[in-house]
């Protein structure tokens, strides 16, 4: 009887596991810069992994078996490792052989509402260069303060120490250290009276700022405010010192004030 129960349980479990890809396929993934809209991206990507190989911070991963139709496709888990444009030229786009990642979307493909950028984003690391902008024309998502009650700035608190702890393996390019060499976030401690780590980490000029807001009762507080230049890279989500992150990038989100 016990053997029969175990065998029956194994068969049932194997059958139900077939539904996992369908469940996880509904989860939106943050795609690399320049990604086509999801359906077009899945149709164009050949899962070659070229974008993974050229990423200087290893931000791009390939989806595993539970991702259903998206198995083998590249995505970014921003909380673990965000794209901080350490490559300047966005090498993943240059490496893509099919146009699934592209600077210039073909005219016959649709454009997701809110995806187009008003102008090419300025990369802070290149702000003083002759050509400071990236060739991106569409965002892959938008950062949102999804947990304002956790935000240190909202609470009027500062931050001192390693943003994600000593064991965090995530990397970021700090222009003050070495423009071309990303270093571990853990090796770059912060000391600020009012937390603004999301602003400091953002690689795009004018994408996020700390601003003062006034509540209905007249009290004032500071809060991160995301602006139109946000491209959805996820650097703010990765660096946020609260757990879980106060700010997150919503994949495929269009811009709205």
Short mmCIF file of C-alpha atoms in Angstrom, two decimals:
data_model
loop_
_atom_site.label_atom_id
_atom_site.label_comp_id
_atom_site.label_asym_id
_atom_site.label_seq_id
_atom_site.Cartn_x
_atom_site.Cartn_y
_atom_site.Cartn_z
CA UNK A 1 0.00 0.00 0.00
CA UNK A 2 2.81 2.39 0.91
CA UNK A 3 4.58 1.69 -2.37
CA UNK A 4 1.35 2.30 -4.29
CA UNK A 5 0.79 5.60 -2.50
CA UNK A 6 4.34 6.75 -3.21
CA UNK A 7 4.12 5.77 -6.87
CA UNK A 8 0.75 7.46 -7.24
CA UNK A 9 2.11 10.60 -5.56
CA UNK A 10 5.12 10.63 -7.87
CA UNK A 11 3.00 10.28 -10.98
CA UNK A 12 0.59 13.00 -9.80
CA UNK A 13 3.47 15.31 -8.88
CA UNK A 14 5.11 14.83 -12.27
CA UNK A 15 1.81 15.57 -13.99
CA UNK A 16 1.20 18.73 -11.98
CA UNK A 17 4.76 19.95 -12.59
CA UNK A 18 3.78 20.32 -16.22
CA UNK A 19 1.62 23.26 -15.21
CA UNK A 20 4.52 25.14 -13.62
CA UNK A 21 5.70 26.68 -16.90
CA UNK A 22 2.19 27.99 -17.50
CA UNK A 23 2.08 29.53 -14.02
CA UNK A 24 5.52 31.12 -14.19
CA UNK A 25 5.06 32.25 -17.78
CA UNK A 26 2.54 34.79 -16.49
CA UNK A 27 5.30 36.50 -14.50
CA UNK A 28 6.70 39.53 -16.29
CA UNK A 29 10.44 39.48 -16.80
CA UNK A 30 12.69 42.52 -17.01
CA UNK A 31 14.36 42.18 -20.39
CA UNK A 32 17.78 43.63 -21.35
CA UNK A 33 17.99 47.15 -22.80
CA UNK A 34 16.59 47.54 -26.28
CA UNK A 35 14.25 44.55 -25.99
CA UNK A 36 11.26 44.37 -28.31
CA UNK A 37 7.80 44.12 -26.77
CA UNK A 38 7.33 40.74 -25.10
CA UNK A 39 5.58 38.79 -27.88
CA UNK A 40 7.93 40.13 -30.53
CA UNK A 41 10.90 39.52 -28.23
CA UNK A 42 9.97 35.86 -27.65
CA UNK A 43 9.45 35.40 -31.38
CA UNK A 44 12.81 36.96 -32.27
CA UNK A 45 15.17 35.71 -29.54
CA UNK A 46 17.03 32.51 -30.48
CA UNK A 47 18.37 31.96 -26.93
CA UNK A 48 21.97 32.13 -28.13
CA UNK A 49 23.29 33.73 -24.92
CA UNK A 50 25.48 36.27 -26.70
CA UNK A 51 24.04 39.09 -24.57
CA UNK A 52 24.87 37.14 -21.41
CA UNK A 53 28.49 36.73 -22.43
CA UNK A 54 29.17 40.40 -23.11
CA UNK A 55 27.48 41.93 -20.03
CA UNK A 56 30.24 43.48 -17.87
CA UNK A 57 28.31 43.05 -14.61
CA UNK A 58 26.70 39.70 -15.43
CA UNK A 59 23.25 41.23 -15.03
CA UNK A 60 21.68 39.13 -17.79
CA UNK A 61 20.55 35.59 -17.02
CA UNK A 62 18.84 32.93 -19.10
CA UNK A 63 15.41 31.75 -17.96
CA UNK A 64 15.14 28.14 -16.78
CA UNK A 65 12.57 25.41 -17.47
CA UNK A 66 9.78 26.83 -15.33
CA UNK A 67 9.57 29.90 -17.55
CA UNK A 68 7.37 28.15 -20.11
CA UNK A 69 7.53 29.75 -23.54
CA UNK A 70 10.30 32.02 -22.28
CA UNK A 71 12.72 29.20 -21.40
CA UNK A 72 16.27 30.12 -22.39
CA UNK A 73 15.47 33.79 -22.98
CA UNK A 74 17.57 36.52 -21.33
CA UNK A 75 16.23 38.56 -18.44
CA UNK A 76 17.48 40.71 -15.57
CA UNK A 77 16.79 40.14 -11.87
CA UNK A 78 17.38 43.72 -10.82
CA UNK A 79 17.38 43.08 -7.08
CA UNK A 80 20.29 40.65 -7.51
CA UNK A 81 22.20 42.49 -10.24
CA UNK A 82 20.92 45.49 -12.16
CA UNK A 83 22.06 46.89 -15.48
CA UNK A 84 24.12 50.01 -14.77
CA UNK A 85 25.27 50.58 -18.38
CA UNK A 86 28.88 49.79 -17.46
CA UNK A 87 29.46 49.03 -21.12
CA UNK A 88 28.39 52.54 -22.27
CA UNK A 89 27.53 51.30 -25.76
CA UNK A 90 25.09 48.69 -24.41
CA UNK A 91 26.99 45.69 -25.71
CA UNK A 92 24.06 43.29 -25.31
CA UNK A 93 22.27 45.15 -28.12
CA UNK A 94 25.37 45.10 -30.30
CA UNK A 95 25.82 41.37 -29.67
CA UNK A 96 22.24 40.34 -30.44
CA UNK A 97 22.20 38.64 -33.89
CA UNK A 98 18.44 38.75 -34.50
CA UNK A 99 17.26 42.22 -33.49
CA UNK A 100 15.43 40.97 -30.40
CA UNK A 101 17.52 43.66 -28.71
CA UNK A 102 17.79 46.69 -30.92
CA UNK A 103 18.35 50.43 -31.03
CA UNK A 104 15.94 50.87 -33.92
CA UNK A 105 12.68 48.94 -33.88
CA UNK A 106 11.30 48.04 -37.36
CA UNK A 107 8.34 50.20 -38.36
CA UNK A 108 5.97 47.24 -38.73
CA UNK A 109 6.28 46.37 -35.02
CA UNK A 110 3.97 47.97 -32.48
CA UNK A 111 5.20 50.34 -29.78
CA UNK A 112 4.02 49.75 -26.23
CA UNK A 113 2.18 52.76 -24.76
CA UNK A 114 4.53 54.81 -22.59
CA UNK A 115 7.62 52.97 -23.83
CA UNK A 116 9.16 55.69 -26.05
CA UNK A 117 11.63 58.03 -24.37
CA UNK A 118 11.18 61.75 -24.95
CA UNK A 119 14.86 61.94 -25.90
CA UNK A 120 17.97 59.80 -25.78
CA UNK A 121 18.97 59.28 -22.14
CA UNK A 122 22.13 60.94 -20.87
CA UNK A 123 24.51 58.57 -19.12
CA UNK A 124 25.96 60.33 -16.08
CA UNK A 125 29.30 58.57 -16.55
CA UNK A 126 29.53 60.21 -19.99
CA UNK A 127 27.93 63.55 -19.09
CA UNK A 128 31.05 65.54 -19.96
CA UNK A 129 31.93 63.54 -23.07
CA UNK A 130 31.32 64.90 -26.58
CA UNK A 131 28.50 62.34 -26.99
CA UNK A 132 26.93 61.74 -23.55
CA UNK A 133 23.73 59.98 -24.62
CA UNK A 134 22.78 56.36 -25.11
CA UNK A 135 21.05 55.32 -28.33
CA UNK A 136 18.07 53.89 -26.46
CA UNK A 137 14.68 55.04 -27.68
CA UNK A 138 12.39 52.89 -25.54
CA UNK A 139 12.38 51.93 -21.86
CA UNK A 140 12.17 48.34 -20.62
CA UNK A 141 10.22 49.32 -17.51
CA UNK A 142 9.71 52.08 -14.98
CA UNK A 143 10.85 52.37 -11.36
CA UNK A 144 8.04 52.80 -8.82
CA UNK A 145 8.09 53.39 -5.06
CA UNK A 146 6.04 50.29 -4.34
CA UNK A 147 6.67 50.19 -0.58
CA UNK A 148 6.76 53.85 0.56
CA UNK A 149 6.25 52.80 4.18
CA UNK A 150 9.71 51.15 4.16
CA UNK A 151 11.56 53.98 2.41
CA UNK A 152 14.23 55.52 4.68
CA UNK A 153 13.94 58.91 2.98
CA UNK A 154 10.20 58.92 3.67
CA UNK A 155 11.01 58.25 7.33
CA UNK A 156 13.58 61.05 7.40
CA UNK A 157 16.39 58.57 8.07
CA UNK A 158 19.92 58.42 6.77
CA UNK A 159 22.04 55.40 5.98
CA UNK A 160 25.53 54.35 6.95
CA UNK A 161 27.35 51.21 5.89
CA UNK A 162 27.18 48.69 3.07
CA UNK A 163 23.95 49.11 1.16
CA UNK A 164 23.08 45.42 0.91
CA UNK A 165 25.40 43.95 3.50
CA UNK A 166 28.91 42.55 3.39
CA UNK A 167 27.89 39.36 1.57
CA UNK A 168 26.10 41.03 -1.33
CA UNK A 169 27.76 40.14 -4.63
CA UNK A 170 26.14 42.78 -6.85
CA UNK A 171 28.41 45.16 -8.76
CA UNK A 172 28.12 48.72 -9.94
CA UNK A 173 30.28 51.22 -11.75
CA UNK A 174 31.28 54.13 -9.53
CA UNK A 175 32.71 56.94 -11.63
CA UNK A 176 34.52 58.28 -8.55
CA UNK A 177 36.45 54.99 -8.31
CA UNK A 178 36.91 53.78 -11.89
CA UNK A 179 34.59 54.61 -14.74
CA UNK A 180 35.43 51.42 -16.60
CA UNK A 181 35.63 48.88 -13.81
CA UNK A 182 32.49 47.86 -11.88
CA UNK A 183 33.20 47.02 -8.23
CA UNK A 184 31.18 45.21 -5.59
CA UNK A 185 28.55 47.35 -3.89
CA UNK A 186 29.77 45.88 -0.59
CA UNK A 187 33.17 47.52 -1.12
CA UNK A 188 31.63 50.99 -1.44
CA UNK A 189 29.98 51.95 1.88
CA UNK A 190 27.65 54.93 2.17
CA UNK A 191 27.24 57.58 4.85
CA UNK A 192 24.34 59.96 4.21
CA UNK A 193 22.16 61.96 6.60
CA UNK A 194 19.10 61.42 4.41
CA UNK A 195 18.99 58.23 2.38
CA UNK A 196 19.33 58.94 -1.33
CA UNK A 197 21.07 55.77 -2.46
CA UNK A 198 18.62 55.26 -5.30
CA UNK A 199 19.53 58.70 -6.66
CA UNK A 200 23.26 58.08 -6.28
CA UNK A 201 23.04 54.69 -8.00
CA UNK A 202 20.92 55.81 -10.95
CA UNK A 203 23.12 55.92 -14.08
CA UNK A 204 20.70 58.11 -16.06
CA UNK A 205 20.66 61.89 -15.68
CA UNK A 206 17.38 63.28 -14.38
CA UNK A 207 15.68 59.90 -13.92
CA UNK A 208 15.13 60.13 -10.16
CA UNK A 209 15.45 62.73 -7.40
CA UNK A 210 14.66 63.23 -3.74
CA UNK A 211 11.95 65.82 -3.33
CA UNK A 212 9.90 67.33 -0.49
CA UNK A 213 6.21 66.52 -0.38
CA UNK A 214 3.50 68.02 1.81
CA UNK A 215 0.83 65.82 3.37
CA UNK A 216 -2.81 66.80 3.88
CA UNK A 217 -2.07 67.76 7.49
CA UNK A 218 0.67 70.14 6.39
CA UNK A 219 3.58 67.94 7.49
CA UNK A 220 6.49 67.57 5.10
CA UNK A 221 8.69 64.64 4.22
CA UNK A 222 11.22 63.63 1.58
CA UNK A 223 10.56 60.97 -1.04
CA UNK A 224 12.17 59.53 -4.16
CA UNK A 225 10.42 60.79 -7.30
CA UNK A 226 10.88 58.98 -10.62
CA UNK A 227 10.96 61.14 -13.75
CA UNK A 228 10.39 60.58 -17.46
CA UNK A 229 14.05 59.74 -18.37
CA UNK A 230 13.79 56.50 -16.32
CA UNK A 231 14.71 53.59 -18.59
CA UNK A 232 13.97 50.78 -16.13
CA UNK A 233 17.53 49.58 -15.58
CA UNK A 234 16.88 48.53 -11.98
CA UNK A 235 19.92 50.12 -10.33
CA UNK A 236 17.69 51.83 -7.76
CA UNK A 237 16.03 48.54 -6.86
CA UNK A 238 19.37 46.77 -6.45
CA UNK A 239 20.91 49.43 -4.22
CA UNK A 240 17.88 50.09 -1.97
CA UNK A 241 18.98 49.15 1.58
CA UNK A 242 15.53 48.15 2.86
CA UNK A 243 14.38 44.57 2.73
CA UNK A 244 12.31 44.07 0.72
CA UNK A 245 13.23 46.90 -1.61
CA UNK A 246 11.18 50.09 -1.23
CA UNK A 247 11.53 50.85 -4.92
CA UNK A 248 11.12 48.36 -7.76
CA UNK A 249 11.25 48.34 -11.53
CA UNK A 250 7.99 47.22 -13.10
CA UNK A 251 8.82 45.34 -16.32
CA UNK A 252 7.06 46.59 -19.48
CA UNK A 253 5.59 49.52 -17.53
CA UNK A 254 4.98 52.59 -19.62
CA UNK A 255 5.76 56.10 -18.44
CA UNK A 256 3.04 58.08 -16.70
CA UNK A 257 3.53 60.87 -14.17
#
